[in-house]
Every structure is written in C-alpha cells, then in structure tokens.
Amino acid sequence: RRLVVARRAAALLNKLQLKTPVPPDVEISQAVKLTPIKELFDRKFGLREGELFAHGTYKGKLSLSVYERLKHQPDGNYVVVCGINPTPLGEGKSTTTIGLSQALGAHLGQQVMTCIRQPSMGPTFGIKGGAAGGGYAQCAPMEEFNLHMTGDIHAITAANNLFAAAIDTRYLHEQTASTNFLWNKLCPADGSGRRTFELSMRPRLDKLGIFKANPDDLTASEIERFVRLDIDPDSITWKRVTDTNDRYLRGVSVGTSPSEVNKKTGESLGRESGFAITVASEIMAVLALATDLSDLRARLGRMIACTSRAGEPLTADDFGITGALTVLMMDALMPTTMQTLEGTPALVHCGPFANIAHGNSSVVADRLALKLVGPQGYVLTEAGFGSDMGGEKFFNIKCLYSKLRPSCAVLVCTVRALKLHSNEAPPVVPGAALAAEYREERLGLVAKGAANMLAHIQNVRKHGVQVVVAINRFHTDTDAEVETVARVAREGGAFDAVAADHFAK
C-alpha cells in the first residue's frame, strides 16, 4: 500500500496544468509540485553518497568530485544557446534554453542537463525582472532561483570587499608606518626570535626575485621592496560591490574618518571611489572560468587592482590575500543544482555580464554536466546577450580555457526584435505599451529586420558550428510572420528554423 501511495505521489510531481491565457510566472511556478533535488539527481545520474549537498529541499550543491569519478567517460552533446541583438525586453534565451531542455528530457526521454547563469538581484528588482525563464519553461523554484540561491553571489561580495579593504588598509599603513614596523607586522618573530614566511607571501617574493627561505637572510633593500607596494592611490580600479541597484553608491568618498590621516602631516588618506554591482566583480568572471580549486586560486592571485607609483601592476598575490579569497570562494565553486518545471535537471552557476565580462555560466558546470549525461545525452548552455557578444566570448574565451567544442548552436530570435531591427518600427520601451507595428502583421518589417538575424547566423557559422534558429513565438505573431523568419533563416545558412511555443505550451 505504501508503494502504491508513493507511486501516485511521484506521478503528480513536475506536472503542468496548461491554461489560456498564460498565468503570471510566479503562479505557474508555485502550482507545480517539484521533485526533491537529491532524489531527482540521484535518479537521473546515480550519484554516490556525498556528491550532492542539499540546501533545503529543492536546491543543492554538486561536488567537483563527480568530475574526477567520471573524467574518463565520453562527453555528451554540447549545445550553446545564443541570440540575435535583443530589444530592451529580452528575446527569451533562458526561456528557450529551458523549453528545449524540457522537450528533450521530459518529452523525448533523453538525458539532458541545462546550464544557466545565476541572475543578479539588481535586474531582478528592476524593470527587467528575474531570469528563471518564463511561462511554462522555468527553472524552479523561481523565487529561490532569482534571489539568494545558495549564496554564491554573497560569497563574491564578501571576497571582493575583503580585497578592497586590504588595498586601502595597506595603503594607510605604508603611508603612516616605518619599514621596520611593516616588516615586524608582516613577518613577526616568534618566541624564540625566528621569522617565517607564510605560503601566501611566496608569489610576491618570487615576483621580486627573492628566493630565500629564511626571512632573516633578506637584505635591507629586499625587505624594503617586499613590505612596500608603494600603491598609487589614483590607480586603484578595484571597487566595492553590492548586489542591488543603488545609484547613489556609484561615486563615494572613502577614508573620511579622522583615523584615516597621516598623523605626522595631517594629510587625509581618503580618496574617491565607488561601488559596482556584484556580478560585475572580476571575481565573478574568474569563478566562471576556473576549472578546479587550484586553478581558481591561481586566477584570483593574478587579479590586478592597482599599480605602484612606478607603474608596476599590483595583484592579489602582491597583497598576500589570495588564500583568504579562495577560502571565501570554496563553496561557490560548486554549481547549484535545481530543476525545470517538468523535472529536467539544471546546474545554475555564475552570472558574469556579457558586456563587461564573458557572459557565460561556468566551465565547471558544463564539464560536470557533459560527464553526467553521457555520450548520448545533451548539455544546453546559454551565452548572454547576442551572439556577437556572449556567443563570441563563448567560442573565443570559454571554449579556449575549457577545451570543449559545441556540437551545434541554437540562435534565439523573435518577430518583435526583427521588426525593431528594420529601423522602420518605433522603439521598444520597457514599461510602455508596444506600438501597433509589433501587435499587427507587418511582413515587410520582418523581412527587412531579418538582416540582423542573418548576420548572427553567419557569425556563429564562422566558428565551424551549425545553427538552428529558434523563433520564440509570442501570441501576437502570425503564421505568415513566423514562416517568413524560418524561410529567410534557412536561405541564409541556418541548418533549420523552428517555431518555439514552449512559453505557452
């Protein structure tokens, strides 16, 4: 009897109740009974004990030890999802990525994994909103997806701001203390009078060409070079971060307290600085490109924050803070496990912007996913913005470091965006009603704007990858408009072009 009850309960999990018109995203997400995340991943991939750490019921962390266990297994099929140049409203890359995952996994019975970025809470609380997909193609639970998730962004905030604090503190001490004082603080003698170098000091020493193991063997000149970074305060580019939109923090004065002065001269040691949004931190980009913990540490250590007055780049290694940054980021290196509404597994990891970074989810997530799905499975990974931005950076940066090669590319477009790119339709303004051109059939605008799509098709094909165009269909699109897009895409070099109704169906 218990088995029958359990089977009936399982049959109700991840089932959609389609409605017309499509309800708000949050209502759809909350109406679906999800599978506990550990149960889902164990059933799909046969994980072993200790390979998934649950964070509540519906999300968790996937251990990097899975890759070591499966590293000799052939990879699955690697599919990158990118887009044409979007309108300010977005054209549905995440929605299409998730919809394709549900089609492959929930309807065609294929092994599939969706790899997408974690959204910043800045856009989430702004006009753009969340990034969990939409309609009946969402990553769930959507509230947890769009907010704190498993704390990766908060870890980046802490690490970034620790580095910022270390920079300002080092500058203050170098301006107010003697070389001997700095030497005794950095390399204090123990009870027996012995000094030792911390491991975190070795990169700085090696950079200076000081290969002595015993601190007492350093000359006065070597001690001076080691303890004094001679920071040029006007060169400091490293900003503090927060993961909400707060325009009044774009420019701030730091170090204005009476304690931040040179007591001998009375000179203030404050300076002008500012905050950025957390996902714009270089640590986010570094995390997304790291392949393992040692690689993460090496990349963190090479981050340049400022220069010396002589113009020498100063890195986290020079400040001796790389180990502390790595410790803060250890758990964040593991991808977050979630699921789509129809129960296909997803790895959500990292969220670098494509305009100031490379705009892709992590190398770690993709590598883990390709091993888990096996040679007959599919991994869908999303590249941010248009193919000329996140797409090119996927090929030229992410694939360069990951050594992975995609099997094909999906190019997402919409009739709405093509009409905008005709340059004959009014602008699309967030929060404002769409003009009639976007709500009515206008084949001429579609055909003219398709030039943008054709450029993206050729752009992707130059990387040696076949392109399938996904026409993310809205309820205002007519059959004739969709067919026009499909015909132009095929004639322009796409392997195929398909209408995608995943949002509503």
Coordinates of C-alpha atoms in Angstrom, one line a residue:
R1 CA 0.0 0.0 0.0
R2 CA 2.8 2.4 0.9
L3 CA 4.4 1.7 -2.5
V4 CA 1.2 2.5 -4.3
V5 CA 0.8 5.7 -2.4
A6 CA 4.4 6.7 -3.2
R7 CA 3.9 5.9 -6.9
R8 CA 0.8 8.0 -7.0
A9 CA 2.5 10.9 -5.3
A10 CA 5.5 10.7 -7.7
A11 CA 3.1 10.7 -10.7
L12 CA 1.9 14.2 -9.6
L13 CA 5.4 15.7 -9.5
N14 CA 6.5 18.2 -12.2
K15 CA 3.2 18.1 -13.9
L16 CA 2.0 21.2 -15.7
Q17 CA -1.6 22.4 -15.9
L18 CA -1.7 24.5 -19.0
K19 CA -4.0 27.5 -19.0
T20 CA -5.0 30.1 -21.5
P21 CA -4.2 32.9 -21.2
V22 CA -0.8 32.0 -19.6
P23 CA -0.9 32.9 -15.8
P24 CA 1.9 35.0 -14.3
D25 CA 5.2 33.2 -13.9
V26 CA 5.2 33.0 -10.1
E27 CA 1.7 31.4 -10.2
I28 CA 2.8 28.8 -12.6
S29 CA 6.0 28.0 -10.6
Q30 CA 4.2 27.8 -7.3
A31 CA 1.5 25.5 -8.7
V32 CA 3.9 22.8 -9.8
K33 CA 4.9 20.1 -7.2
L34 CA 8.7 19.7 -7.6
T35 CA 10.8 16.6 -7.0
P36 CA 13.2 16.9 -4.0
I37 CA 16.6 17.8 -5.6
K38 CA 18.6 15.0 -4.2
E39 CA 16.0 12.4 -5.3
L40 CA 16.0 13.9 -8.8
F41 CA 19.7 13.9 -9.4
D42 CA 20.2 10.5 -7.8
R43 CA 17.6 9.0 -10.0
K44 CA 18.8 10.7 -13.2
F45 CA 22.6 10.2 -12.7
G46 CA 23.1 7.7 -10.0
L47 CA 25.1 10.0 -7.7
R48 CA 27.0 8.5 -4.8
E49 CA 26.9 9.4 -1.2
G50 CA 28.5 12.8 -0.6
E51 CA 28.3 14.0 -4.2
L52 CA 25.3 16.3 -3.7
F53 CA 24.9 18.6 -0.7
A54 CA 21.2 19.6 -0.2
H55 CA 20.5 23.3 0.6
G56 CA 16.9 22.8 1.6
T57 CA 14.5 20.6 -0.4
Y58 CA 14.8 21.9 -3.9
K59 CA 18.3 23.1 -4.4
G60 CA 21.8 21.8 -3.6
K61 CA 25.5 21.9 -4.4
L62 CA 27.2 19.4 -6.7
S63 CA 30.6 18.2 -5.7
L64 CA 33.5 18.6 -8.1
S65 CA 34.5 15.0 -7.1
V66 CA 31.8 13.8 -9.6
Y67 CA 34.1 15.0 -12.5
E68 CA 37.1 13.1 -11.1
R69 CA 35.0 9.9 -10.9
L70 CA 33.6 10.3 -14.5
K71 CA 36.5 12.0 -16.2
H72 CA 37.3 9.0 -18.4
Q73 CA 33.7 8.8 -19.6
P74 CA 33.0 10.4 -23.1
D75 CA 31.2 13.8 -23.1
G76 CA 27.7 14.3 -24.2
N77 CA 26.5 16.6 -27.0
Y78 CA 27.3 20.2 -26.2
V79 CA 24.7 22.8 -27.4
V80 CA 25.2 26.6 -26.9
V81 CA 22.1 28.8 -26.9
C82 CA 22.7 32.4 -28.0
G83 CA 20.6 35.1 -29.6
I84 CA 20.2 37.9 -32.0
N85 CA 20.5 41.5 -30.8
P86 CA 17.6 41.8 -28.4
T87 CA 15.1 44.5 -27.7
P88 CA 15.3 46.0 -24.2
L89 CA 12.7 43.4 -23.1
G90 CA 14.9 40.4 -24.0
E91 CA 14.0 37.8 -26.5
G92 CA 13.8 34.7 -24.3
K93 CA 17.2 32.9 -24.4
S94 CA 16.7 31.5 -20.9
T95 CA 13.1 30.5 -21.7
T96 CA 14.2 28.8 -24.9
T97 CA 17.1 27.0 -23.2
I98 CA 14.7 25.7 -20.5
G99 CA 12.0 24.9 -23.0
L100 CA 14.4 22.9 -25.1
S101 CA 15.6 21.0 -22.0
Q102 CA 12.0 20.1 -21.1
A103 CA 11.4 18.9 -24.7
L104 CA 14.5 16.7 -24.8
G105 CA 14.2 15.3 -21.3
A106 CA 10.5 15.3 -20.3
H107 CA 9.0 14.6 -23.7
L108 CA 11.7 12.7 -25.7
G109 CA 13.2 10.8 -22.8
Q110 CA 16.8 12.0 -23.4
Q111 CA 19.4 12.5 -20.8
V112 CA 19.8 16.3 -20.6
M113 CA 21.2 19.0 -18.3
T114 CA 20.6 22.7 -18.5
C115 CA 23.5 25.0 -17.6
I116 CA 22.4 28.6 -17.0
R117 CA 23.6 31.7 -15.1
Q118 CA 22.5 32.9 -11.7
P119 CA 20.8 36.2 -12.0
S120 CA 21.8 39.4 -10.2
M121 CA 19.3 40.8 -7.8
G122 CA 19.9 44.2 -9.4
P123 CA 17.9 43.4 -12.6
T124 CA 15.6 41.2 -10.6
F125 CA 14.3 44.1 -8.6
G126 CA 14.4 46.4 -11.6
I127 CA 12.3 46.6 -14.8
K128 CA 13.9 43.6 -16.4
G129 CA 12.9 41.2 -13.6
G130 CA 14.2 37.7 -13.0
A131 CA 16.0 35.2 -15.2
A132 CA 14.4 31.9 -14.4
G133 CA 12.7 31.7 -17.8
G134 CA 9.0 32.3 -18.1
G135 CA 5.6 30.8 -18.7
Y136 CA 5.7 27.0 -18.7
A137 CA 9.5 27.0 -19.3
Q138 CA 11.1 27.9 -16.0
C139 CA 13.8 26.9 -13.6
A140 CA 12.2 26.3 -10.2
P141 CA 11.5 27.3 -7.5
M142 CA 11.7 30.7 -9.3
E143 CA 11.8 32.7 -6.1
E144 CA 14.9 30.9 -4.8
F145 CA 16.4 31.0 -8.3
N146 CA 16.1 34.7 -8.6
L147 CA 17.1 35.6 -5.0
H148 CA 19.9 34.2 -2.7
M149 CA 20.0 30.7 -4.2
T150 CA 22.9 29.0 -2.3
G151 CA 24.8 32.2 -1.5
D152 CA 27.4 32.3 -4.3
I153 CA 26.9 36.0 -5.1
H154 CA 27.1 36.8 -1.4
A155 CA 30.4 34.9 -1.3
I156 CA 31.7 37.0 -4.2
T157 CA 30.6 40.2 -2.5
A158 CA 32.5 39.2 0.7
A159 CA 35.6 38.3 -1.2
N160 CA 35.6 41.4 -3.4
N161 CA 35.1 43.7 -0.5
L162 CA 37.8 41.9 1.6
F163 CA 40.2 42.7 -1.2
A164 CA 39.0 46.3 -1.3
A165 CA 39.6 46.6 2.4
A166 CA 43.1 45.1 2.1
I167 CA 44.1 47.6 -0.5
D168 CA 43.0 50.6 1.5
T169 CA 44.5 49.2 4.7
R170 CA 47.8 48.5 3.1
Y171 CA 47.9 52.0 1.6
L172 CA 47.2 53.6 5.0
H173 CA 49.9 51.6 6.8
E174 CA 52.5 52.2 4.2
Q175 CA 51.8 56.0 4.4
T176 CA 52.0 56.1 8.2
A177 CA 54.4 53.4 9.3
S178 CA 58.2 52.7 9.1
T179 CA 59.6 49.9 7.0
N180 CA 60.7 48.2 10.2
F181 CA 57.2 48.4 11.6
L182 CA 55.7 46.9 8.4
W183 CA 58.4 44.1 8.4
N184 CA 57.6 43.2 12.0
K185 CA 53.8 43.1 11.3
L186 CA 54.1 41.0 8.1
C187 CA 56.9 38.7 9.3
P188 CA 56.8 38.8 13.2
A189 CA 59.4 36.9 15.2
D190 CA 58.1 34.1 17.3
G191 CA 59.0 33.4 21.0
S192 CA 62.4 32.1 20.0
G193 CA 63.2 35.1 17.7
R194 CA 62.6 33.1 14.4
R195 CA 60.7 34.6 11.5
T196 CA 59.0 32.6 8.8
F197 CA 57.3 33.4 5.5
E198 CA 53.7 32.5 5.1
L199 CA 52.9 30.5 1.9
S200 CA 50.8 33.4 0.7
M201 CA 53.9 35.5 0.6
R202 CA 55.8 33.3 -1.8
P203 CA 54.2 34.7 -5.0
R204 CA 55.3 38.3 -4.0
L205 CA 58.8 37.1 -3.1
D206 CA 59.1 35.2 -6.4
K207 CA 57.9 38.1 -8.4
L208 CA 60.7 40.2 -6.8
G209 CA 63.3 37.6 -7.5
I210 CA 63.8 36.9 -3.8
F211 CA 64.1 33.1 -3.4
K212 CA 65.4 33.0 0.1
A213 CA 63.6 30.7 2.5
N214 CA 64.7 32.4 5.7
P215 CA 63.4 36.0 6.3
D216 CA 66.5 36.8 8.3
D217 CA 68.6 36.4 5.2
L218 CA 66.9 39.3 3.4
T219 CA 68.9 42.5 2.9
A220 CA 67.6 45.8 3.9
S221 CA 66.9 46.6 0.3
E222 CA 65.0 43.4 -0.2
I223 CA 62.9 44.0 3.0
E224 CA 62.0 47.5 1.7
R225 CA 60.9 46.1 -1.7
F226 CA 58.9 43.3 -0.1
V227 CA 56.9 45.3 2.5
R228 CA 56.3 48.4 0.4
L229 CA 53.9 48.0 -2.5
D230 CA 54.1 51.8 -3.0
I231 CA 50.5 52.0 -4.1
D232 CA 49.5 54.8 -6.4
P233 CA 46.0 55.7 -5.0
D234 CA 44.9 57.3 -8.2
S235 CA 45.4 54.0 -10.0
I236 CA 43.1 51.9 -7.8
T237 CA 40.4 50.4 -10.0
W238 CA 39.1 47.8 -7.6
K239 CA 35.6 48.9 -6.3
R240 CA 33.5 47.6 -3.5
V241 CA 30.3 45.8 -4.6
T242 CA 26.7 45.2 -3.6
D243 CA 24.1 43.1 -5.5
T244 CA 21.3 45.6 -5.6
N245 CA 20.9 48.7 -7.8
D246 CA 21.9 51.7 -5.7
R247 CA 22.8 54.6 -7.9
Y248 CA 23.9 56.8 -5.0
L249 CA 26.8 54.4 -4.4
R250 CA 28.2 54.8 -7.9
G251 CA 30.5 57.5 -6.6
V252 CA 31.5 57.7 -3.0
S253 CA 34.3 59.1 -0.8
V254 CA 36.1 56.6 1.3
G255 CA 38.5 57.1 4.2
T256 CA 36.9 60.3 5.5
S257 CA 37.1 59.2 9.2
P258 CA 39.5 61.2 11.4
S259 CA 41.5 58.0 11.9
E260 CA 42.4 57.8 8.2
V261 CA 45.0 60.5 8.2
N262 CA 48.8 60.8 8.3
K263 CA 49.3 61.9 11.9
K264 CA 52.6 63.4 11.1
T265 CA 51.5 65.6 8.3
G266 CA 47.7 65.8 8.9
E267 CA 47.2 64.7 5.3
S268 CA 43.9 62.9 4.7
L269 CA 44.3 59.4 3.2
G270 CA 40.8 59.3 1.8
R271 CA 40.0 59.0 -1.8
E272 CA 37.2 59.0 -4.3
S273 CA 35.9 55.6 -5.2
G274 CA 32.5 53.8 -5.9
F275 CA 30.5 50.7 -5.8
A276 CA 29.7 48.3 -8.7
I277 CA 27.1 45.6 -8.8
T278 CA 28.5 42.2 -7.5
V279 CA 28.2 40.3 -10.8
A280 CA 30.4 42.9 -12.4
S281 CA 33.2 41.9 -10.0
E282 CA 36.3 40.3 -11.6
I283 CA 35.9 37.6 -9.1
M284 CA 32.6 36.5 -10.8
A285 CA 34.4 36.2 -14.2
V286 CA 37.3 34.4 -12.6
L287 CA 34.9 31.9 -10.9
A288 CA 33.2 31.2 -14.2
L289 CA 36.4 30.3 -15.9
A290 CA 38.1 28.3 -13.2
T291 CA 38.4 24.5 -13.7
D292 CA 39.1 23.4 -10.1
L293 CA 40.2 24.9 -6.8
S294 CA 43.9 25.3 -7.6
D295 CA 43.0 27.0 -10.9
L296 CA 40.6 29.3 -9.0
R297 CA 43.4 30.3 -6.6
A298 CA 45.8 31.0 -9.4
R299 CA 43.3 33.1 -11.2
L300 CA 42.4 35.0 -8.1
G301 CA 46.0 35.7 -7.4
R302 CA 46.6 37.3 -10.8
M303 CA 43.8 39.9 -10.5
I304 CA 45.2 43.4 -10.9
A305 CA 43.7 46.0 -8.6
C306 CA 46.1 49.0 -9.0
T307 CA 49.7 49.9 -9.8
S308 CA 52.7 51.1 -7.8
R309 CA 53.9 54.7 -8.3
A310 CA 56.5 53.2 -10.7
G311 CA 53.7 51.7 -12.8
E312 CA 54.1 48.1 -11.7
P313 CA 50.8 46.1 -11.7
L314 CA 49.8 45.0 -8.2
T315 CA 47.8 41.8 -7.8
A316 CA 46.0 39.9 -5.1
D317 CA 49.2 37.9 -4.8
D318 CA 51.2 41.0 -4.0
F319 CA 48.8 41.9 -1.2
G320 CA 49.1 38.3 0.2
I321 CA 45.3 37.9 0.3
T322 CA 44.8 35.1 -2.4
G323 CA 44.4 32.3 0.2
A324 CA 41.7 34.3 2.1
L325 CA 39.8 35.0 -1.1
T326 CA 40.0 31.3 -2.1
V327 CA 38.6 30.2 1.2
L328 CA 35.7 32.5 0.9
M329 CA 35.0 31.1 -2.6
M330 CA 35.4 27.4 -2.0
D331 CA 31.7 26.5 -1.7
A332 CA 30.9 28.9 -4.5
L333 CA 33.0 26.8 -6.9
M334 CA 30.4 24.0 -6.7
P335 CA 27.4 24.5 -9.1
T336 CA 23.9 24.8 -7.7
T337 CA 21.6 22.0 -8.6
M338 CA 18.0 22.9 -9.5
Q339 CA 15.3 21.7 -11.9
T340 CA 12.9 22.8 -14.6
L341 CA 9.2 22.8 -14.1
E342 CA 8.9 19.5 -15.9
G343 CA 11.7 17.9 -13.8
T344 CA 14.8 18.0 -16.0
P345 CA 17.9 18.7 -14.0
A346 CA 19.7 22.1 -14.2
L347 CA 23.1 23.5 -13.0
V348 CA 22.9 27.2 -12.1
H349 CA 26.4 28.7 -11.7
C350 CA 27.9 32.1 -12.0
G351 CA 26.5 35.2 -13.7
P352 CA 29.1 37.4 -15.4
F353 CA 27.6 40.1 -17.6
A354 CA 28.5 39.8 -21.3
N355 CA 29.2 43.5 -21.9
I356 CA 32.0 43.8 -19.3
A357 CA 32.9 40.1 -18.9
H358 CA 32.4 36.9 -20.9
G359 CA 28.7 36.5 -20.2
N360 CA 28.5 32.7 -19.8
S361 CA 27.9 30.2 -17.0
S362 CA 30.8 28.3 -15.5
V363 CA 33.3 26.0 -17.1
V364 CA 32.9 23.7 -14.1
A365 CA 29.2 23.3 -14.6
D366 CA 29.5 22.5 -18.3
R367 CA 32.3 20.0 -17.7
L368 CA 30.3 18.2 -14.9
A369 CA 27.2 18.2 -17.0
L370 CA 28.8 16.7 -20.1
K371 CA 30.1 13.8 -18.0
L372 CA 26.8 13.2 -16.2
V373 CA 24.6 13.0 -19.3
G374 CA 27.0 10.6 -21.0
P375 CA 27.8 10.3 -24.7
Q376 CA 24.2 10.1 -25.9
G377 CA 23.0 13.0 -23.7
Y378 CA 22.7 16.7 -24.2
V379 CA 24.0 19.7 -22.3
L380 CA 22.4 23.1 -23.1
T381 CA 24.5 26.1 -22.1
E382 CA 23.5 29.7 -22.5
A383 CA 25.6 32.6 -23.8
G384 CA 24.4 36.1 -22.7
F385 CA 23.3 39.0 -24.9
G386 CA 23.6 38.5 -28.7
S387 CA 25.9 36.0 -30.5
D388 CA 28.2 38.9 -31.2
M389 CA 28.9 39.4 -27.5
G390 CA 28.2 36.4 -25.2
G391 CA 28.3 34.0 -28.2
E392 CA 31.7 35.1 -29.5
K393 CA 33.1 35.1 -25.9
F394 CA 31.8 31.6 -25.5
F395 CA 33.8 30.4 -28.5
N396 CA 36.9 32.6 -28.0
I397 CA 37.2 32.7 -24.2
K398 CA 35.2 30.0 -22.5
C399 CA 35.9 27.2 -25.0
L400 CA 39.6 28.3 -25.2
Y401 CA 40.0 27.6 -21.5
S402 CA 37.6 24.6 -21.2
K403 CA 38.9 22.9 -24.3
L404 CA 35.3 22.0 -25.1
R405 CA 33.7 22.3 -28.6
P406 CA 30.0 22.7 -29.1
S407 CA 28.1 20.2 -31.3
C408 CA 25.7 22.9 -32.5
A409 CA 24.3 26.3 -31.7
V410 CA 20.7 27.4 -31.2
L411 CA 20.1 31.1 -32.2
V412 CA 17.0 32.6 -30.5
C413 CA 15.1 35.3 -32.3
T414 CA 11.7 36.9 -32.1
V415 CA 9.4 38.6 -34.7
R416 CA 9.3 41.6 -32.3
A417 CA 13.1 42.0 -32.4
L418 CA 13.3 41.7 -36.2
K419 CA 10.6 44.4 -36.6
L420 CA 12.7 46.6 -34.4
H421 CA 15.8 45.9 -36.4
S422 CA 14.1 47.1 -39.6
N423 CA 14.7 50.6 -38.3
E424 CA 11.2 51.4 -39.5
A425 CA 9.3 50.5 -36.3
P426 CA 9.1 52.7 -33.2
P427 CA 11.4 51.9 -30.3
V428 CA 10.5 49.3 -27.7
V429 CA 10.4 51.0 -24.4
P430 CA 10.3 48.9 -21.1
G431 CA 7.1 49.5 -19.2
A432 CA 5.3 51.1 -22.2
A433 CA 2.7 49.5 -24.4
L434 CA 4.0 48.1 -27.7
A435 CA 3.3 50.1 -30.8
A436 CA 0.8 48.7 -33.4
E437 CA 3.7 47.6 -35.6
Y438 CA 4.6 44.9 -33.0
R439 CA 1.0 43.8 -32.4
E440 CA -0.1 43.5 -36.1
E441 CA 1.2 41.6 -39.1
R442 CA 3.9 43.5 -40.8
L443 CA 5.8 41.2 -43.2
G444 CA 7.8 43.9 -44.7
L445 CA 9.3 44.9 -41.4
V446 CA 10.1 41.3 -40.6
A447 CA 11.8 40.7 -43.9
K448 CA 13.9 43.9 -43.6
G449 CA 14.9 43.3 -40.0
A450 CA 15.9 39.7 -40.7
A451 CA 19.2 41.1 -41.9
N452 CA 20.2 41.2 -38.2
M453 CA 19.4 37.5 -37.8
L454 CA 21.4 36.6 -41.0
A455 CA 24.4 38.4 -39.6
H456 CA 24.2 36.4 -36.4
I457 CA 23.8 33.1 -38.4
Q458 CA 27.0 33.8 -40.3
N459 CA 28.8 35.0 -37.2
V460 CA 28.2 31.6 -35.5
R461 CA 28.9 29.6 -38.6
K462 CA 32.4 31.2 -38.8
H463 CA 33.2 29.2 -35.7
G464 CA 32.5 26.0 -37.5
V465 CA 29.2 25.3 -35.9
Q466 CA 25.8 24.6 -37.4
V467 CA 23.0 26.9 -36.4
V468 CA 19.4 26.1 -35.6
V469 CA 17.1 29.1 -35.3
A470 CA 14.5 29.0 -32.6
I471 CA 11.7 31.5 -33.3
N472 CA 10.5 32.3 -29.8
R473 CA 6.8 32.8 -30.6
F474 CA 4.6 35.4 -28.9
H475 CA 0.8 35.4 -29.1
T476 CA 0.8 38.5 -31.4
D477 CA 3.0 36.7 -34.1
T478 CA 1.1 35.5 -37.2
D479 CA 1.8 32.2 -39.0
A480 CA 3.0 34.2 -42.1
E481 CA 5.5 36.2 -40.0
V482 CA 6.9 33.1 -38.4
E483 CA 7.2 31.4 -41.8
T484 CA 8.9 34.4 -43.2
V485 CA 11.6 34.2 -40.5
A486 CA 12.0 30.5 -41.0
R487 CA 12.4 30.8 -44.7
V488 CA 14.9 33.6 -44.6
A489 CA 16.9 31.8 -41.9
R490 CA 17.2 28.6 -43.9
E491 CA 18.1 30.5 -47.1
G492 CA 20.7 32.4 -45.0
G493 CA 22.6 29.4 -43.9
A494 CA 20.8 28.0 -40.9
F495 CA 20.5 24.2 -40.7
D496 CA 16.9 24.7 -39.8
A497 CA 14.5 27.2 -38.2
V498 CA 11.7 26.2 -35.9
A499 CA 8.8 28.0 -34.2
A500 CA 9.2 27.6 -30.4
D501 CA 5.9 27.6 -28.4
H502 CA 7.4 26.5 -25.0
F503 CA 6.3 29.6 -23.2
A504 CA 2.6 28.8 -23.6
K505 CA 2.6 25.1 -24.3

